């Protein structure tokens, strides 16, 4: 049975995720040309900054792959970042597509509150006017856009978290790790939103203007014809205003909540907990983090929906029509439910994929700065 399970995993996973003689040769070449790159690959899991300290003995943290004992994913190697990027695609692309009906109602409540007065009436209006298929209008730009965003969000977060941790060193990482989580997630989201913005613009227009287009294939050229190519990025600043605070809260609060759960809520050390328990912690931490995310990013979310729906609209027009109170509250209860569930599911999927390829789950209690990690 074990061999059957291993072979099935091997058939599902791309070989580039695991180290091979070729990749080791490439790694040696990179390390020879850039000692800093090689140094950054020798670290412990919980404290990415540990490799920067001369007082801590460096060691390679090697993770056996689930299918071949002779191959492995090394922490902070190119294969590690590739795995995190692919996990981000699954995490964000699948979850955002699954909640397309909720997103559709939310966007229409923000754009036309007189018609879509509540969550229940909003679903009723959509069902009456567009039928059941109408609930999934705009799912293609949602899937493509948030898959691209997820790849950049999670992949670059892992990169920037390690990069800033190495800059800070283990002592300052232990003191200011929350700031490092905030900086890493903000840096990643700036890049991720550049990938998302064109798809988001088409998605909102398709979802809030019936008859504009059926989906991505006809909506994209129609949008460019109407707004020009630059119009695809008309909402980039409000999108950054929505997504950067959201992602900073998503990653920093998740890391903190998970650390607190393992420290105060579970008597067993994380590395002794079952994988199912660790994934449960990931989902719970993600859900709580998602509630905070929804609150801090909601005003900008209203702005994005308004600007992408109305041709030539400005931020001033949005504030005038929605009002300051409306910016903070219109559609908020639905978004809390949606984002809480979404964020919990995203962390669950992301960490489940990491476990599947032989990597540890995200977060946990970091070792005290200046202590030597226990030998394996």
XYZ file of C-alpha atoms in Angstrom:
376
model
C 0.000 0.000 0.000
C 2.827 2.385 0.859
C 4.430 1.927 -2.531
C 1.099 2.467 -4.267
C 0.527 5.691 -2.342
C 4.023 6.919 -3.109
C 3.709 6.159 -6.819
C 0.352 7.922 -7.008
C 1.865 11.026 -5.443
C 4.798 10.839 -7.826
C 2.456 10.795 -10.806
C 0.672 13.925 -9.577
C 3.709 16.059 -8.796
C 6.042 17.728 -11.283
C 9.601 16.426 -10.957
C 11.098 19.926 -10.824
C 9.799 20.277 -7.261
C 12.389 17.798 -6.048
C 16.139 18.085 -6.027
C 18.026 15.999 -8.568
C 21.672 15.618 -9.561
C 21.127 18.354 -12.135
C 19.544 20.727 -9.645
C 22.325 20.048 -7.143
C 24.835 20.965 -9.866
C 22.945 24.187 -10.587
C 22.793 24.927 -6.872
C 26.545 24.448 -6.519
C 27.132 26.810 -9.427
C 24.823 29.430 -7.902
C 26.464 29.069 -4.511
C 29.931 29.481 -6.054
C 28.920 32.652 -7.884
C 26.846 34.079 -5.042
C 27.860 33.025 -1.524
C 24.914 34.955 -0.076
C 22.530 32.735 -2.020
C 24.151 29.627 -0.656
C 24.164 31.003 2.884
C 20.489 31.779 2.691
C 19.747 28.100 2.061
C 21.115 26.900 5.388
C 18.583 27.620 8.080
C 16.082 26.182 10.470
C 12.389 26.099 9.644
C 10.931 28.248 12.394
C 13.489 31.054 12.306
C 14.480 31.995 8.744
C 17.025 34.440 10.132
C 19.015 31.792 11.956
C 21.494 31.462 9.082
C 22.634 35.050 9.570
C 23.966 34.582 13.081
C 27.568 33.543 13.702
C 26.512 32.253 17.127
C 24.198 29.652 15.654
C 25.596 26.575 13.933
C 24.185 26.494 10.427
C 22.751 23.270 9.067
C 20.848 22.251 6.002
C 17.183 21.626 6.724
C 16.339 18.839 4.273
C 12.806 17.573 3.749
C 12.391 14.091 2.241
C 9.986 13.963 -0.653
C 6.866 11.802 -0.211
C 7.775 9.483 -3.050
C 11.535 8.969 -3.332
C 13.830 8.834 -0.283
C 16.765 9.811 -2.476
C 15.156 13.084 -3.548
C 14.102 15.972 -1.363
C 12.972 19.580 -1.277
C 15.485 21.735 0.546
C 14.112 24.670 2.504
C 14.513 28.000 0.658
C 15.796 26.301 -2.476
C 14.370 27.024 -5.962
C 12.282 23.857 -5.612
C 10.890 25.146 -2.294
C 9.786 28.445 -3.839
C 8.343 26.616 -6.847
C 6.287 24.425 -4.512
C 5.052 27.487 -2.580
C 4.142 29.230 -5.840
C 2.158 26.239 -7.086
C 0.475 25.907 -3.693
C -0.538 29.577 -3.946
C -2.122 28.976 -7.347
C -4.265 26.187 -5.920
C -4.998 28.098 -2.734
C -6.252 31.354 -4.243
C -7.521 30.240 -7.656
C -9.772 27.442 -6.398
C -11.173 29.264 -3.358
C -12.027 32.522 -5.106
C -13.703 30.617 -7.932
C -15.730 28.584 -5.431
C -17.167 31.728 -3.793
C -18.022 33.441 -7.091
C -21.772 33.563 -6.203
C -21.043 35.389 -2.930
C -18.644 37.751 -4.675
C -21.224 38.426 -7.374
C -23.895 39.420 -4.834
C -21.380 41.492 -2.855
C -20.263 43.464 -5.929
C -23.854 44.195 -6.963
C -24.783 45.282 -3.427
C -21.895 47.744 -3.571
C -22.826 49.073 -7.018
C -26.640 49.103 -6.822
C -27.785 49.006 -3.171
C -31.309 50.126 -4.097
C -31.831 46.952 -6.117
C -29.705 44.549 -4.062
C -30.860 45.489 -0.571
C -29.603 42.442 1.332
C -27.777 39.164 0.867
C -30.936 37.083 0.593
C -32.737 39.506 -1.710
C -29.582 39.829 -3.808
C -29.519 36.084 -4.454
C -33.238 36.239 -5.242
C -32.804 39.039 -7.786
C -29.952 37.214 -9.514
C -31.874 33.949 -9.648
C -34.974 35.635 -11.058
C -33.168 37.705 -13.696
C -30.310 35.425 -14.745
C -31.141 31.948 -13.520
C -28.800 29.564 -11.711
C -26.020 30.001 -14.283
C -25.940 33.685 -13.453
C -24.430 32.907 -10.055
C -21.161 31.937 -11.721
C -20.899 34.781 -14.201
C -17.290 35.973 -14.336
C -15.773 32.758 -12.984
C -13.088 32.551 -15.687
C -11.446 35.947 -14.983
C -11.802 35.096 -11.294
C -9.958 31.790 -11.703
C -7.210 33.211 -13.934
C -6.729 36.422 -11.982
C -6.602 34.961 -8.513
C -4.448 32.037 -9.624
C -1.875 34.553 -10.877
C -2.252 36.580 -7.729
C -1.913 33.528 -5.490
C 1.260 32.417 -7.244
C 2.897 35.784 -6.604
C 1.380 36.311 -3.152
C 2.565 33.067 -1.549
C 5.720 32.539 -3.585
C 7.078 36.046 -3.057
C 5.950 36.122 0.580
C 8.140 33.125 1.359
C 10.990 34.779 -0.541
C 10.689 38.204 1.088
C 10.163 36.730 4.565
C 13.450 34.866 4.214
C 15.204 37.857 2.634
C 14.157 40.333 5.322
C 14.886 37.794 8.063
C 18.434 37.385 6.780
C 18.864 41.166 6.684
C 17.633 41.506 10.250
C 19.570 38.587 11.725
C 18.262 36.115 14.323
C 18.249 38.519 17.277
C 16.207 41.212 15.532
C 14.041 38.611 13.826
C 12.992 37.302 17.247
C 12.188 40.835 18.443
C 10.528 42.177 15.314
C 9.227 39.116 13.476
C 5.752 40.647 13.098
C 7.269 43.622 11.275
C 9.130 41.193 9.017
C 5.864 39.349 8.269
C 4.202 42.695 7.475
C 7.034 43.864 5.219
C 7.302 40.532 3.409
C 3.573 40.279 2.738
C 3.299 43.916 1.598
C 6.200 43.481 -0.834
C 4.659 40.315 -2.252
C 1.222 41.869 -2.670
C 2.523 44.832 -4.673
C 3.698 42.336 -7.297
C 0.649 40.079 -6.985
C -1.802 42.919 -7.680
C -0.055 43.846 -10.912
C -0.880 40.306 -12.073
C -4.462 40.457 -10.741
C -5.600 43.935 -11.803
C -6.528 43.339 -15.490
C -8.580 40.254 -14.617
C -10.275 42.041 -11.718
C -11.313 44.913 -13.988
C -12.946 42.561 -16.495
C -14.525 40.448 -13.733
C -16.258 43.388 -12.073
C -17.550 44.739 -15.377
C -18.923 41.320 -16.408
C -20.542 40.731 -13.013
C -22.157 44.139 -12.505
C -23.264 45.034 -16.050
C -25.539 42.325 -17.470
C -25.191 42.141 -21.215
C -21.668 43.603 -21.260
C -20.062 40.225 -21.953
C -20.466 36.529 -21.228
C -17.034 36.137 -19.693
C -13.302 36.606 -20.183
C -13.008 35.691 -23.868
C -15.365 38.407 -25.096
C -15.163 40.699 -22.065
C -11.409 41.319 -22.275
C -11.309 42.706 -25.859
C -14.557 44.577 -25.247
C -13.114 46.228 -22.141
C -9.942 47.269 -23.997
C -12.017 48.682 -26.855
C -14.093 50.703 -24.394
C -11.428 51.817 -21.882
C -8.126 51.266 -23.683
C -5.323 49.042 -22.426
C -4.512 51.542 -19.684
C -8.064 51.133 -18.405
C -7.194 47.635 -17.216
C -5.029 49.267 -14.544
C -7.382 52.122 -13.697
C -8.156 50.437 -10.410
C -4.581 49.489 -9.453
C -4.208 52.109 -6.698
C -7.523 51.224 -4.985
C -6.634 47.558 -5.525
C -3.338 48.105 -3.695
C -5.302 50.001 -1.053
C -7.565 46.980 -0.611
C -5.150 44.106 -1.057
C -1.967 45.327 0.656
C -3.624 45.933 4.069
C -5.600 42.713 3.544
C -2.487 40.655 2.819
C -0.444 42.247 5.598
C -3.198 41.343 8.037
C -3.648 37.915 6.432
C -0.050 36.801 6.840
C 1.037 38.630 9.991
C -2.080 37.771 11.998
C -2.023 34.178 10.732
C 1.596 33.692 11.788
C 0.848 35.237 15.197
C -2.391 33.315 15.776
C -0.839 29.976 14.795
C 2.130 30.626 17.062
C -0.234 31.422 19.958
C -2.317 28.293 19.311
C 0.748 26.064 19.476
C 2.142 27.955 22.455
C -0.972 28.238 24.622
C -3.695 26.012 23.153
C -1.918 22.748 22.323
C 0.278 21.086 24.969
C 2.159 19.034 22.373
C 5.032 20.638 20.402
C 4.159 21.294 16.778
C 6.635 18.778 15.377
C 4.939 16.065 17.463
C 1.397 16.954 16.369
C -0.297 14.926 13.654
C -0.519 16.442 10.179
C -4.313 16.545 10.409
C -4.096 18.579 13.626
C -1.569 20.945 12.070
C -3.851 21.484 9.072
C -6.765 22.130 11.435
C -4.675 24.804 13.155
C -3.898 26.311 9.750
C -7.604 26.534 8.867
C -8.593 27.978 12.265
C -5.793 30.535 12.198
C -6.670 31.460 8.639
C -10.364 31.949 9.403
C -9.718 34.304 12.330
C -7.153 36.196 10.275
C -9.700 36.490 7.462
C -12.189 38.316 9.687
C -9.581 40.977 10.442
C -8.646 41.107 6.765
C -12.200 41.834 5.668
C -12.591 44.744 8.085
C -9.353 46.576 7.257
C -9.677 46.207 3.474
C -13.396 46.782 2.980
C -13.426 50.538 2.159
C -10.955 49.994 -0.674
C -12.979 47.008 -1.865
C -15.997 49.279 -2.292
C -13.839 51.742 -4.235
C -12.519 49.033 -6.573
C -16.038 47.822 -7.368
C -17.293 51.352 -7.983
C -14.384 52.463 -10.199
C -14.358 49.333 -12.343
C -18.107 49.509 -12.874
C -18.481 53.154 -13.912
C -16.588 54.556 -16.910
C -14.599 57.666 -16.014
C -15.508 57.469 -12.317
C -13.137 58.878 -9.695
C -12.516 58.219 -6.013
C -14.329 61.491 -5.241
C -17.395 60.256 -7.141
C -17.377 57.055 -5.105
C -17.146 58.871 -1.771
C -19.898 61.269 -2.803
C -22.286 58.502 -3.844
C -21.527 55.922 -1.167
C -20.669 58.230 1.710
C -17.897 57.628 4.240
C -20.068 55.346 6.350
C -21.115 53.414 3.267
C -17.504 52.891 2.260
C -16.846 51.107 5.549
C -20.110 49.229 6.007
C -21.863 48.523 2.686
C -21.617 44.796 2.025
C -19.367 44.240 5.079
C -21.279 41.378 6.811
C -21.275 39.305 3.641
C -17.619 40.067 3.041
C -16.691 38.991 6.595
C -18.361 35.617 6.026
C -16.841 35.288 2.576
C -13.300 36.393 3.449
C -13.187 34.473 6.730
C -14.134 31.233 4.999
C -11.949 32.073 2.012
C -8.837 32.818 4.045
C -9.254 29.760 6.252
C -9.661 27.553 3.185
C -6.672 29.184 1.476
C -4.333 28.458 4.353
C -5.747 24.948 4.641
C -5.173 24.215 0.936
C -1.766 25.871 0.874
C -0.470 23.954 3.886
C -2.115 20.725 2.695
C -0.177 21.008 -0.554
C 3.042 21.697 1.341
C 2.454 18.578 3.442
C 1.642 16.625 0.287
C 5.030 17.427 -1.252
C 6.868 16.772 2.017
C 7.198 20.302 3.419
C 6.157 21.450 6.918
C 3.079 23.598 7.501
C 3.395 27.376 7.850
C 3.895 29.066 11.200
C 4.545 27.803 14.677
C 6.586 28.717 17.698
C 9.971 30.147 16.732
C 13.021 29.169 18.793
C 14.573 31.761 21.039
C 17.187 33.878 19.326
C 20.762 32.880 19.909
C 20.058 29.241 20.750
C 21.437 26.370 18.755
C 18.794 24.182 17.125
C 18.645 20.574 18.168
C 20.346 18.174 15.826
C 18.134 15.831 13.830
